[in-house]
mmCIF file of C-alpha atoms in Angstrom:
data_model
loop_
_atom_site.group_PDB
_atom_site.id
_atom_site.type_symbol
_atom_site.label_atom_id
_atom_site.label_comp_id
_atom_site.label_asym_id
_atom_site.label_seq_id
_atom_site.Cartn_x
_atom_site.Cartn_y
_atom_site.Cartn_z
ATOM 1 C CA MET A 1 1.802 -43.570 13.993
ATOM 2 C CA GLU A 2 -1.673 -42.370 13.652
ATOM 3 C CA VAL A 3 -2.264 -39.604 11.133
ATOM 4 C CA SER A 4 -4.692 -36.869 12.548
ATOM 5 C CA THR A 5 -7.749 -35.443 10.919
ATOM 6 C CA PRO A 6 -7.074 -31.792 9.622
ATOM 7 C CA MET A 7 -8.778 -28.936 11.230
ATOM 8 C CA GLN A 8 -12.100 -28.088 9.965
ATOM 9 C CA SER A 9 -13.236 -24.416 9.402
ATOM 10 C CA HIS A 10 -16.199 -22.994 11.200
ATOM 11 C CA ASN A 11 -19.260 -23.307 8.443
ATOM 12 C CA THR A 12 -22.117 -22.987 11.077
ATOM 13 C CA GLU A 13 -23.015 -19.444 9.464
ATOM 14 C CA LYS A 14 -25.265 -19.672 6.471
ATOM 15 C CA GLN A 15 -23.095 -18.602 3.561
ATOM 16 C CA LYS A 16 -23.881 -15.067 2.043
ATOM 17 C CA SER A 17 -24.935 -15.037 -1.474
ATOM 18 C CA ILE A 18 -24.171 -12.465 -4.181
ATOM 19 C CA SER A 19 -26.748 -10.243 -4.466
ATOM 20 C CA HIS A 20 -27.254 -7.419 -6.869
ATOM 21 C CA VAL A 21 -26.375 -5.014 -4.417
ATOM 22 C CA ARG A 22 -23.125 -6.983 -3.536
ATOM 23 C CA LEU A 23 -22.323 -7.584 -6.975
ATOM 24 C CA MET A 24 -22.626 -3.749 -7.755
ATOM 25 C CA ARG A 25 -20.731 -2.939 -4.574
ATOM 26 C CA GLY A 26 -18.012 -5.462 -5.499
ATOM 27 C CA VAL A 27 -17.475 -4.188 -8.961
ATOM 28 C CA ILE A 28 -17.258 -0.746 -7.649
ATOM 29 C CA CYS A 29 -14.751 -1.668 -4.963
ATOM 30 C CA LEU A 30 -12.634 -3.478 -7.498
ATOM 31 C CA ALA A 31 -12.638 -0.376 -9.906
ATOM 32 C CA VAL A 32 -11.618 1.776 -7.143
ATOM 33 C CA PHE A 33 -8.708 -0.534 -6.048
ATOM 34 C CA LEU A 34 -7.396 -1.093 -9.446
ATOM 35 C CA SER A 35 -7.771 2.604 -10.569
ATOM 36 C CA THR A 36 -6.046 4.095 -7.327
ATOM 37 C CA ALA A 37 -3.287 1.598 -7.749
ATOM 38 C CA PHE A 38 -2.611 2.246 -11.412
ATOM 39 C CA MET A 39 -2.496 5.995 -10.598
ATOM 40 C CA PHE A 40 -0.293 5.800 -7.455
ATOM 41 C CA LEU A 41 2.218 3.490 -9.116
ATOM 42 C CA VAL A 42 2.488 5.381 -12.522
ATOM 43 C CA TYR A 43 2.882 8.775 -10.977
ATOM 44 C CA PHE A 44 4.679 8.072 -7.602
ATOM 45 C CA ALA A 45 6.816 4.840 -8.173
ATOM 46 C CA PRO A 46 9.253 6.423 -10.561
ATOM 47 C CA ILE A 47 9.970 9.302 -8.343
ATOM 48 C CA ALA A 48 10.216 7.364 -5.262
ATOM 49 C CA THR A 49 11.903 4.190 -6.440
ATOM 50 C CA LEU A 50 14.242 5.753 -9.076
ATOM 51 C CA CYS A 51 14.970 9.587 -8.567
ATOM 52 C CA LEU A 52 14.852 9.749 -4.999
ATOM 53 C CA ARG A 53 16.545 6.356 -4.502
ATOM 54 C CA LEU A 54 19.702 7.200 -6.421
ATOM 55 C CA PHE A 55 20.411 9.843 -3.908
ATOM 56 C CA SER A 56 19.144 8.040 -0.666
ATOM 57 C CA LEU A 57 17.781 4.513 -0.311
ATOM 58 C CA HIS A 58 16.803 5.257 3.277
ATOM 59 C CA TYR A 59 14.620 8.395 2.293
ATOM 60 C CA SER A 60 13.429 6.628 -0.881
ATOM 61 C CA ARG A 61 12.034 3.685 1.433
ATOM 62 C CA LYS A 62 10.428 6.284 3.594
ATOM 63 C CA ALA A 63 8.590 8.002 0.800
ATOM 64 C CA THR A 64 7.587 4.840 -0.693
ATOM 65 C CA SER A 65 6.208 3.538 2.929
ATOM 66 C CA ILE A 66 4.132 6.800 3.269
ATOM 67 C CA ILE A 67 2.893 7.135 -0.071
ATOM 68 C CA PHE A 68 1.829 3.605 -0.789
ATOM 69 C CA GLY A 69 1.086 3.076 2.913
ATOM 70 C CA PHE A 70 -1.949 5.452 2.035
ATOM 71 C CA TRP A 71 -3.160 3.071 -0.666
ATOM 72 C CA LEU A 72 -2.693 -0.311 1.462
ATOM 73 C CA ALA A 73 -4.757 1.289 4.115
ATOM 74 C CA LEU A 74 -7.903 1.001 1.743
ATOM 75 C CA TRP A 75 -7.936 -2.639 2.483
ATOM 76 C CA PRO A 76 -8.266 -2.563 6.128
ATOM 77 C CA PHE A 77 -10.868 0.005 5.719
ATOM 78 C CA LEU A 78 -12.685 -2.596 3.312
ATOM 79 C CA PHE A 79 -12.416 -5.503 5.469
ATOM 80 C CA GLU A 80 -13.536 -3.851 8.910
ATOM 81 C CA VAL A 81 -15.572 -0.852 7.718
ATOM 82 C CA ILE A 82 -17.352 -1.780 4.632
ATOM 83 C CA ASN A 83 -17.577 -5.546 4.799
ATOM 84 C CA GLY A 84 -18.076 -5.542 8.647
ATOM 85 C CA THR A 85 -15.407 -8.092 9.309
ATOM 86 C CA LYS A 86 -14.606 -8.365 13.029
ATOM 87 C CA VAL A 87 -10.738 -8.725 13.621
ATOM 88 C CA VAL A 88 -9.964 -10.054 17.204
ATOM 89 C CA PHE A 89 -6.459 -9.916 18.540
ATOM 90 C CA TYR A 90 -4.962 -12.406 21.014
ATOM 91 C CA GLY A 91 -1.500 -12.853 22.831
ATOM 92 C CA ASP A 92 1.028 -10.063 23.210
ATOM 93 C CA ASP A 93 0.650 -6.464 22.798
ATOM 94 C CA VAL A 94 3.336 -5.597 20.369
ATOM 95 C CA PRO A 95 4.787 -2.264 20.385
ATOM 96 C CA ALA A 96 4.677 0.382 17.377
ATOM 97 C CA ASN A 97 7.308 1.034 14.940
ATOM 98 C CA GLU A 98 9.458 -2.216 15.674
ATOM 99 C CA ARG A 99 11.511 -4.012 12.976
ATOM 100 C CA VAL A 100 10.452 -7.544 12.886
ATOM 101 C CA LEU A 101 10.438 -10.888 11.002
ATOM 102 C CA LEU A 102 7.031 -12.204 11.145
ATOM 103 C CA ILE A 103 6.071 -15.813 10.620
ATOM 104 C CA ALA A 104 2.436 -16.949 10.111
ATOM 105 C CA ASN A 105 0.393 -19.984 9.194
ATOM 106 C CA HIS A 106 -1.058 -20.045 5.757
ATOM 107 C CA ARG A 107 -4.632 -20.977 5.808
ATOM 108 C CA THR A 108 -5.973 -19.228 2.505
ATOM 109 C CA GLU A 109 -4.760 -17.171 -0.401
ATOM 110 C CA VAL A 110 -5.558 -13.910 1.583
ATOM 111 C CA ASP A 111 -3.784 -14.389 4.864
ATOM 112 C CA TRP A 112 -1.060 -12.044 3.981
ATOM 113 C CA MET A 113 -3.708 -9.181 3.377
ATOM 114 C CA TYR A 114 -5.276 -9.577 6.953
ATOM 115 C CA LEU A 115 -1.623 -8.910 8.362
ATOM 116 C CA TRP A 116 -2.413 -5.272 7.155
ATOM 117 C CA ASP A 117 -4.910 -4.813 9.757
ATOM 118 C CA LEU A 118 -2.296 -5.345 12.582
ATOM 119 C CA ALA A 119 0.262 -3.357 10.625
ATOM 120 C CA LEU A 120 -1.899 -0.440 10.242
ATOM 121 C CA ARG A 121 -2.549 -0.253 13.906
ATOM 122 C CA LYS A 122 1.234 -0.422 14.630
ATOM 123 C CA GLY A 123 2.328 2.204 12.351
ATOM 124 C CA SER A 124 4.038 -0.205 10.036
ATOM 125 C CA LEU A 125 1.580 -0.818 7.112
ATOM 126 C CA GLY A 126 3.753 0.681 4.373
ATOM 127 C CA CYS A 127 7.021 -1.074 5.364
ATOM 128 C CA ILE A 128 5.648 -4.540 5.322
ATOM 129 C CA LYS A 129 7.220 -6.916 2.865
ATOM 130 C CA TYR A 130 6.605 -10.529 2.005
ATOM 131 C CA ILE A 131 8.547 -13.484 0.491
ATOM 132 C CA LEU A 132 6.255 -14.988 -2.251
ATOM 133 C CA LYS A 133 6.260 -17.236 -5.124
ATOM 134 C CA SER A 134 7.664 -15.586 -8.294
ATOM 135 C CA SER A 135 4.561 -16.489 -10.486
ATOM 136 C CA LEU A 136 2.861 -13.606 -8.535
ATOM 137 C CA MET A 137 5.078 -11.016 -9.797
ATOM 138 C CA LYS A 138 3.603 -11.569 -13.304
ATOM 139 C CA LEU A 139 -0.013 -10.559 -12.003
ATOM 140 C CA PRO A 140 -0.963 -7.436 -13.992
ATOM 141 C CA LEU A 141 -0.528 -4.307 -12.062
ATOM 142 C CA PHE A 142 -0.154 -5.950 -8.915
ATOM 143 C CA GLY A 143 3.180 -7.296 -9.880
ATOM 144 C CA TRP A 144 4.327 -3.730 -10.380
ATOM 145 C CA GLY A 145 3.121 -3.022 -6.762
ATOM 146 C CA PHE A 146 4.950 -6.028 -5.351
ATOM 147 C CA HIS A 147 8.151 -4.914 -6.812
ATOM 148 C CA VAL A 148 7.859 -1.259 -5.870
ATOM 149 C CA LEU A 149 7.232 -2.541 -2.194
ATOM 150 C CA GLU A 150 10.186 -4.869 -2.597
ATOM 151 C CA PHE A 151 8.618 -8.081 -1.915
ATOM 152 C CA ILE A 152 11.200 -10.868 -2.559
ATOM 153 C CA PRO A 153 10.241 -13.463 -5.188
ATOM 154 C CA VAL A 154 11.268 -17.088 -4.764
ATOM 155 C CA GLU A 155 11.261 -20.069 -7.306
ATOM 156 C CA ARG A 156 10.988 -22.704 -4.523
ATOM 157 C CA LYS A 157 14.552 -24.100 -5.431
ATOM 158 C CA TRP A 158 16.678 -23.428 -2.799
ATOM 159 C CA GLU A 159 19.782 -23.468 -5.103
ATOM 160 C CA VAL A 160 18.249 -20.468 -6.948
ATOM 161 C CA ASP A 161 16.653 -18.755 -4.115
ATOM 162 C CA GLU A 162 19.441 -18.640 -1.693
ATOM 163 C CA PRO A 163 21.786 -16.172 -3.443
ATOM 164 C CA LEU A 164 18.752 -14.049 -4.358
ATOM 165 C CA MET A 165 17.286 -14.136 -0.897
ATOM 166 C CA CYS A 166 20.418 -13.240 0.733
ATOM 167 C CA GLN A 167 21.348 -10.515 -1.609
ATOM 168 C CA ARG A 168 17.989 -8.746 -1.342
ATOM 169 C CA LEU A 169 17.913 -9.140 2.534
ATOM 170 C CA SER A 170 21.275 -7.675 2.977
ATOM 171 C CA THR A 171 19.810 -4.445 1.563
ATOM 172 C CA PHE A 172 17.122 -4.486 4.654
ATOM 173 C CA LYS A 173 19.902 -4.264 7.431
ATOM 174 C CA ASN A 174 19.673 -0.454 8.101
ATOM 175 C CA PRO A 175 18.155 -0.070 11.256
ATOM 176 C CA ARG A 176 16.780 3.333 10.268
ATOM 177 C CA ASP A 177 14.547 1.627 7.632
ATOM 178 C CA PRO A 178 11.333 0.472 9.053
ATOM 179 C CA LEU A 179 10.548 -3.245 8.265
ATOM 180 C CA TRP A 180 8.164 -5.789 8.813
ATOM 181 C CA LEU A 181 9.206 -8.965 6.702
ATOM 182 C CA ALA A 182 6.537 -11.736 6.605
ATOM 183 C CA VAL A 183 7.373 -15.304 5.933
ATOM 184 C CA PHE A 184 4.992 -18.233 5.560
ATOM 185 C CA PRO A 185 7.041 -21.255 6.538
ATOM 186 C CA GLU A 186 4.570 -23.781 5.075
ATOM 187 C CA GLY A 187 5.418 -22.290 1.655
ATOM 188 C CA THR A 188 1.847 -22.936 0.496
ATOM 189 C CA ASP A 189 -1.697 -22.463 1.501
ATOM 190 C CA PHE A 190 -3.288 -25.412 3.707
ATOM 191 C CA THR A 191 -5.526 -27.967 2.215
ATOM 192 C CA GLU A 192 -6.714 -31.300 3.492
ATOM 193 C CA ALA A 193 -4.857 -33.157 0.721
ATOM 194 C CA LYS A 194 -1.685 -31.185 1.523
ATOM 195 C CA CYS A 195 -2.048 -31.732 5.108
ATOM 196 C CA LYS A 196 -2.425 -35.552 4.774
ATOM 197 C CA LYS A 197 0.785 -35.779 2.516
ATOM 198 C CA SER A 198 2.491 -33.727 5.238
ATOM 199 C CA GLN A 199 1.578 -35.989 7.909
ATOM 200 C CA GLU A 200 2.418 -39.210 6.112
ATOM 201 C CA TYR A 201 5.867 -37.608 5.455
ATOM 202 C CA ALA A 202 6.202 -36.635 9.103
ATOM 203 C CA ALA A 203 5.132 -39.911 10.426
ATOM 204 C CA GLU A 204 7.866 -41.737 8.035
ATOM 205 C CA VAL A 205 10.736 -39.579 9.178
ATOM 206 C CA GLY A 206 9.722 -39.091 12.737
ATOM 207 C CA LEU A 207 8.621 -35.553 12.866
ATOM 208 C CA PRO A 208 5.636 -34.112 14.695
ATOM 209 C CA VAL A 209 2.475 -34.956 13.045
ATOM 210 C CA LEU A 210 0.393 -31.750 12.747
ATOM 211 C CA LYS A 211 -3.200 -31.593 12.014
ATOM 212 C CA ASN A 212 -3.891 -27.982 11.578
ATOM 213 C CA VAL A 213 -0.820 -26.712 9.856
ATOM 214 C CA LEU A 214 2.003 -28.181 7.404
ATOM 215 C CA LEU A 215 5.406 -28.976 8.201
ATOM 216 C CA PRO A 216 7.444 -25.719 8.102
ATOM 217 C CA LYS A 217 10.402 -25.270 5.705
ATOM 218 C CA ALA A 218 13.020 -23.910 7.695
ATOM 219 C CA ARG A 219 15.886 -22.841 5.169
ATOM 220 C CA GLY A 220 14.270 -19.601 4.206
ATOM 221 C CA PHE A 221 13.301 -18.729 7.728
ATOM 222 C CA CYS A 222 16.879 -19.524 8.723
ATOM 223 C CA ALA A 223 18.280 -17.284 5.891
ATOM 224 C CA CYS A 224 16.121 -14.212 6.991
ATOM 225 C CA LEU A 225 17.076 -14.766 10.600
ATOM 226 C CA GLN A 226 20.725 -15.117 10.153
ATOM 227 C CA THR A 227 21.007 -12.171 7.741
ATOM 228 C CA LEU A 228 18.930 -9.787 9.669
ATOM 229 C CA ARG A 229 20.075 -10.719 12.936
ATOM 230 C CA GLY A 230 21.337 -7.688 14.781
ATOM 231 C CA SER A 231 19.269 -5.451 12.794
ATOM 232 C CA ILE A 232 15.690 -6.511 13.857
ATOM 233 C CA ASP A 233 14.101 -6.373 17.206
ATOM 234 C CA SER A 234 11.882 -9.300 17.452
ATOM 235 C CA VAL A 235 10.055 -12.009 15.695
ATOM 236 C CA TYR A 236 6.289 -12.134 15.661
ATOM 237 C CA ASP A 237 4.700 -15.572 15.466
ATOM 238 C CA VAL A 238 1.318 -15.003 14.165
ATOM 239 C CA THR A 239 -1.477 -17.623 14.167
ATOM 240 C CA ILE A 240 -4.506 -16.796 11.949
ATOM 241 C CA ALA A 241 -8.054 -18.374 12.073
ATOM 242 C CA TYR A 242 -11.244 -17.616 10.385
ATOM 243 C CA LYS A 243 -15.116 -17.679 11.179
ATOM 244 C CA HIS A 244 -17.170 -19.020 9.408
ATOM 245 C CA ARG A 245 -15.482 -19.712 5.938
ATOM 246 C CA LEU A 246 -11.987 -19.344 4.681
ATOM 247 C CA PRO A 247 -12.205 -16.344 2.589
ATOM 248 C CA THR A 248 -10.896 -15.887 -1.020
ATOM 249 C CA PHE A 249 -9.751 -12.693 -2.829
ATOM 250 C CA MET A 250 -13.216 -12.430 -4.302
ATOM 251 C CA ASP A 251 -14.985 -13.081 -0.959
ATOM 252 C CA ASN A 252 -13.258 -9.834 0.276
ATOM 253 C CA VAL A 253 -14.168 -7.852 -2.665
ATOM 254 C CA PHE A 254 -17.776 -8.663 -2.744
ATOM 255 C CA GLY A 255 -18.156 -8.973 1.166
ATOM 256 C CA LEU A 256 -19.076 -12.573 1.471
ATOM 257 C CA GLY A 257 -16.646 -13.567 4.431
ATOM 258 C CA PRO A 258 -15.258 -14.198 6.637
ATOM 259 C CA SER A 259 -17.383 -12.745 9.397
ATOM 260 C CA GLU A 260 -14.402 -12.854 11.947
ATOM 261 C CA VAL A 261 -10.733 -12.893 11.754
ATOM 262 C CA HIS A 262 -8.778 -14.193 14.703
ATOM 263 C CA ILE A 263 -5.059 -13.333 14.992
ATOM 264 C CA HIS A 264 -2.909 -14.488 17.850
ATOM 265 C CA VAL A 265 0.492 -12.790 18.050
ATOM 266 C CA ARG A 266 3.494 -13.928 20.143
ATOM 267 C CA ARG A 267 6.419 -11.448 20.330
ATOM 268 C CA ILE A 268 9.730 -13.135 20.823
ATOM 269 C CA PRO A 269 12.995 -11.109 21.232
ATOM 270 C CA VAL A 270 15.346 -12.029 18.629
ATOM 271 C CA GLY A 271 18.089 -12.834 21.206
ATOM 272 C CA GLU A 272 16.031 -15.546 22.415
ATOM 273 C CA ILE A 273 16.288 -17.679 19.289
ATOM 274 C CA PRO A 274 19.178 -20.067 18.846
ATOM 275 C CA ALA A 275 22.008 -18.642 16.558
ATOM 276 C CA SER A 276 22.715 -21.942 14.725
ATOM 277 C CA ASP A 277 20.649 -23.148 11.872
ATOM 278 C CA ASP A 278 19.909 -26.308 13.376
ATOM 279 C CA GLY A 279 18.750 -24.608 16.644
ATOM 280 C CA ALA A 280 16.696 -22.079 14.624
ATOM 281 C CA SER A 281 14.959 -24.943 12.682
ATOM 282 C CA ALA A 282 14.141 -26.804 15.903
ATOM 283 C CA TRP A 283 12.660 -23.699 17.448
ATOM 284 C CA LEU A 284 10.550 -23.053 14.206
ATOM 285 C CA MET A 285 9.321 -26.730 14.625
ATOM 286 C CA ASP A 286 8.278 -26.044 18.336
ATOM 287 C CA LYS A 287 6.493 -22.872 17.215
ATOM 288 C CA PHE A 288 4.470 -24.699 14.551
ATOM 289 C CA LYS A 289 3.641 -27.366 17.106
ATOM 290 C CA LEU A 290 2.254 -24.478 19.401
ATOM 291 C CA LYS A 291 0.367 -23.136 16.350
ATOM 292 C CA ASP A 292 -1.197 -26.478 15.863
ATOM 293 C CA ASN A 293 -2.275 -26.747 19.532
ATOM 294 C CA LEU A 294 -3.682 -22.905 19.109
ATOM 295 C CA LEU A 295 -5.788 -23.982 16.220
ATOM 296 C CA SER A 296 -7.165 -27.103 17.891
ATOM 297 C CA TYR A 297 -8.125 -24.707 20.780
ATOM 298 C CA PHE A 298 -9.812 -22.482 18.345
ATOM 299 C CA THR A 299 -11.862 -25.534 16.828
ATOM 300 C CA GLY A 300 -13.105 -26.307 20.133
ATOM 301 C CA ASN A 301 -13.768 -22.994 21.525
ATOM 302 C CA GLY A 302 -14.292 -20.517 18.642
ATOM 303 C CA HIS A 303 -11.582 -18.344 19.931
ATOM 304 C CA PHE A 304 -7.812 -18.157 21.013
ATOM 305 C CA PRO A 305 -6.669 -17.962 24.474
ATOM 306 C CA GLU A 306 -5.204 -14.745 25.939
ATOM 307 C CA PRO A 307 -7.575 -12.108 24.284
ATOM 308 C CA ARG A 308 -6.484 -8.643 24.369
ATOM 309 C CA VAL A 309 -8.012 -5.322 23.135
ATOM 310 C CA GLU A 310 -6.834 -3.317 20.181
ATOM 311 C CA GLU A 311 -8.179 0.063 19.038
ATOM 312 C CA PRO A 312 -10.805 -0.323 16.437
ATOM 313 C CA LEU A 313 -10.151 1.398 13.217
ATOM 314 C CA SER A 314 -11.278 4.999 13.182
ATOM 315 C CA VAL A 315 -14.051 5.394 10.581
ATOM 316 C CA PHE A 316 -13.171 8.947 10.392
ATOM 317 C CA LYS A 317 -9.511 8.413 9.584
ATOM 318 C CA CYS A 318 -10.412 5.643 7.202
ATOM 319 C CA SER A 319 -12.738 7.801 5.359
ATOM 320 C CA MET A 320 -10.474 10.765 5.142
ATOM 321 C CA ASN A 321 -7.693 8.342 3.719
ATOM 322 C CA PHE A 322 -10.089 6.885 1.259
ATOM 323 C CA ILE A 323 -11.228 10.425 0.025
ATOM 324 C CA LEU A 324 -7.507 11.487 -0.063
ATOM 325 C CA VAL A 325 -6.618 8.539 -2.149
ATOM 326 C CA VAL A 326 -9.586 8.889 -4.504
ATOM 327 C CA SER A 327 -9.159 12.532 -4.953
ATOM 328 C CA LEU A 328 -5.681 12.070 -5.978
ATOM 329 C CA THR A 329 -6.678 9.507 -8.358
ATOM 330 C CA ALA A 330 -9.242 11.670 -10.044
ATOM 331 C CA ILE A 331 -6.824 14.748 -10.290
ATOM 332 C CA PHE A 332 -4.132 12.313 -11.944
ATOM 333 C CA ALA A 333 -6.972 10.920 -14.357
ATOM 334 C CA TYR A 334 -7.876 14.427 -15.356
ATOM 335 C CA ILE A 335 -4.403 15.643 -16.150
ATOM 336 C CA THR A 336 -3.699 12.274 -17.913
ATOM 337 C CA PHE A 337 -6.654 12.905 -20.165
ATOM 338 C CA TYR A 338 -6.205 16.701 -21.037
ATOM 339 C CA SER A 339 -2.200 17.027 -20.883
ATOM 340 C CA PHE A 340 -0.069 15.568 -23.565
ATOM 341 C CA TRP A 341 3.031 15.665 -21.516
ATOM 342 C CA SER A 342 1.193 13.735 -18.771
ATOM 343 C CA LYS A 343 0.333 11.076 -21.332
ATOM 344 C CA ILE A 344 4.004 10.959 -22.151
ATOM 345 C CA TYR A 345 4.882 10.613 -18.504
ATOM 346 C CA VAL A 346 2.317 7.803 -18.000
ATOM 347 C CA ALA A 347 3.548 6.055 -20.933
ATOM 348 C CA LEU A 348 7.259 6.118 -19.898
ATOM 349 C CA SER A 349 6.366 5.251 -16.411
ATOM 350 C CA CYS A 350 4.469 2.114 -17.414
ATOM 351 C CA THR A 351 7.411 1.187 -19.659
ATOM 352 C CA TYR A 352 9.740 1.529 -16.695
ATOM 353 C CA LEU A 353 7.569 -0.365 -14.139
ATOM 354 C CA ALA A 354 6.833 -3.085 -16.599
ATOM 355 C CA SER A 355 10.703 -3.371 -17.566
ATOM 356 C CA VAL A 356 12.108 -3.452 -13.967
ATOM 357 C CA THR A 357 9.382 -5.752 -12.648
ATOM 358 C CA TYR A 358 10.151 -8.341 -15.514
ATOM 359 C CA LEU A 359 13.952 -7.964 -15.283
ATOM 360 C CA ARG A 360 13.820 -7.779 -11.520
ATOM 361 C CA VAL A 361 15.842 -4.410 -11.426
ATOM 362 C CA HIS A 362 16.623 -2.399 -8.151
ATOM 363 C CA PRO A 363 17.956 0.947 -8.893
ATOM 364 C CA GLU A 364 20.009 1.342 -5.582
ATOM 365 C CA GLN A 365 21.988 -1.593 -6.785
ATOM 366 C CA ASP A 366 22.298 -1.515 -10.635
ATOM 367 C CA LEU A 367 22.206 2.143 -11.425
ATOM 368 C CA GLY A 368 24.193 2.972 -8.140
ATOM 369 C CA PHE A 369 26.723 0.349 -9.375
ATOM 370 C CA LEU A 370 26.923 1.905 -12.770
ATOM 371 C CA ILE A 371 27.426 5.389 -11.051
ATOM 372 C CA SER A 372 29.962 4.014 -8.889
ATOM 373 C CA MET A 373 32.062 2.538 -11.785
ATOM 374 C CA PHE A 374 31.715 5.840 -13.777
ATOM 375 C CA VAL A 375 32.984 7.975 -10.786
ATOM 376 C CA GLY A 376 35.863 5.381 -10.256
ATOM 377 C CA LYS A 377 36.767 5.336 -13.722
ATOM 378 C CA LYS A 378 36.808 9.040 -13.802
ATOM 379 C CA ALA A 379 38.812 9.318 -10.854
ATOM 380 C CA ARG A 380 41.344 6.969 -12.234
ATOM 381 C CA THR A 381 41.689 8.780 -15.450
ATOM 382 C CA GLU A 382 42.590 12.076 -13.517
#
């Protein structure tokens, strides 16, 4: 069987260079994002994810979603307003505030961040969660955020990952809790070398030879689907493409690209997906064949079919959100600098965040379990 050539990214536009202005702006943006992230985590996370969670997991998640949704909204503001990246949507017009499992192709290291542009428009930014490789949990500061937002780390060893995933997924089954759970079934970002290896394997075992995506790994998707079936409304099949370059994290920070992000969304009611693992695996493969065709269409035409109109982000609302987040950060920094007790609180909060992230502790299970044991023991003695 002939092995196809991978999709080439659109590079006809002259790449932007880092001027002194862009360098300064990027450094300022990075400083703002890191400082606001630090202050929001150390001041809000212990209250929302420890104190409140011991009484109500639902209201803890709701508070976390609202509070950290304000911070996450800084990124679409950077992409679309400051950097001037054009985000174009296609496919189905998905409703707001659904509980969904989202599957997407993985072109670059920042695909997951552009899902925030869609989630913000649908009122679900603060409740988006990802399944990600465990090494990312070790990133300074960002690892704390991933833990607070309940991202699910995996080792890419199914015998290790399966019990952890199922246990964590079981806590997301309450239909009252908003949820966007994003999965990248390819398991890694797309490169030509990885594509060639994937194509060779597909040709050997008789699977479809895909040229724009890697073969999907179905076990994680099936585990998510089977655990959450009955508590989610739909699966969103998302396909992402870029003009005129594939962006990196630092490209976003310094405003070097991309000029356009194209996002095609197909909404599938969960009842239409086969219930068996074999059926769901075949369904996932069919969806990746369609993704492959969509990306080929994008290569030839510069856009996806089925365009639709989404409201642009409100510059006023984004600016007000930015002012709120920066103002709170300035207030927290001031009281931290001048108050002894605030310094103690920050030190304890940092210790808490570092510990629970490293140990992967979730208060609603671990402390809740200890409390139930204590209450049960007390009842037996009485």
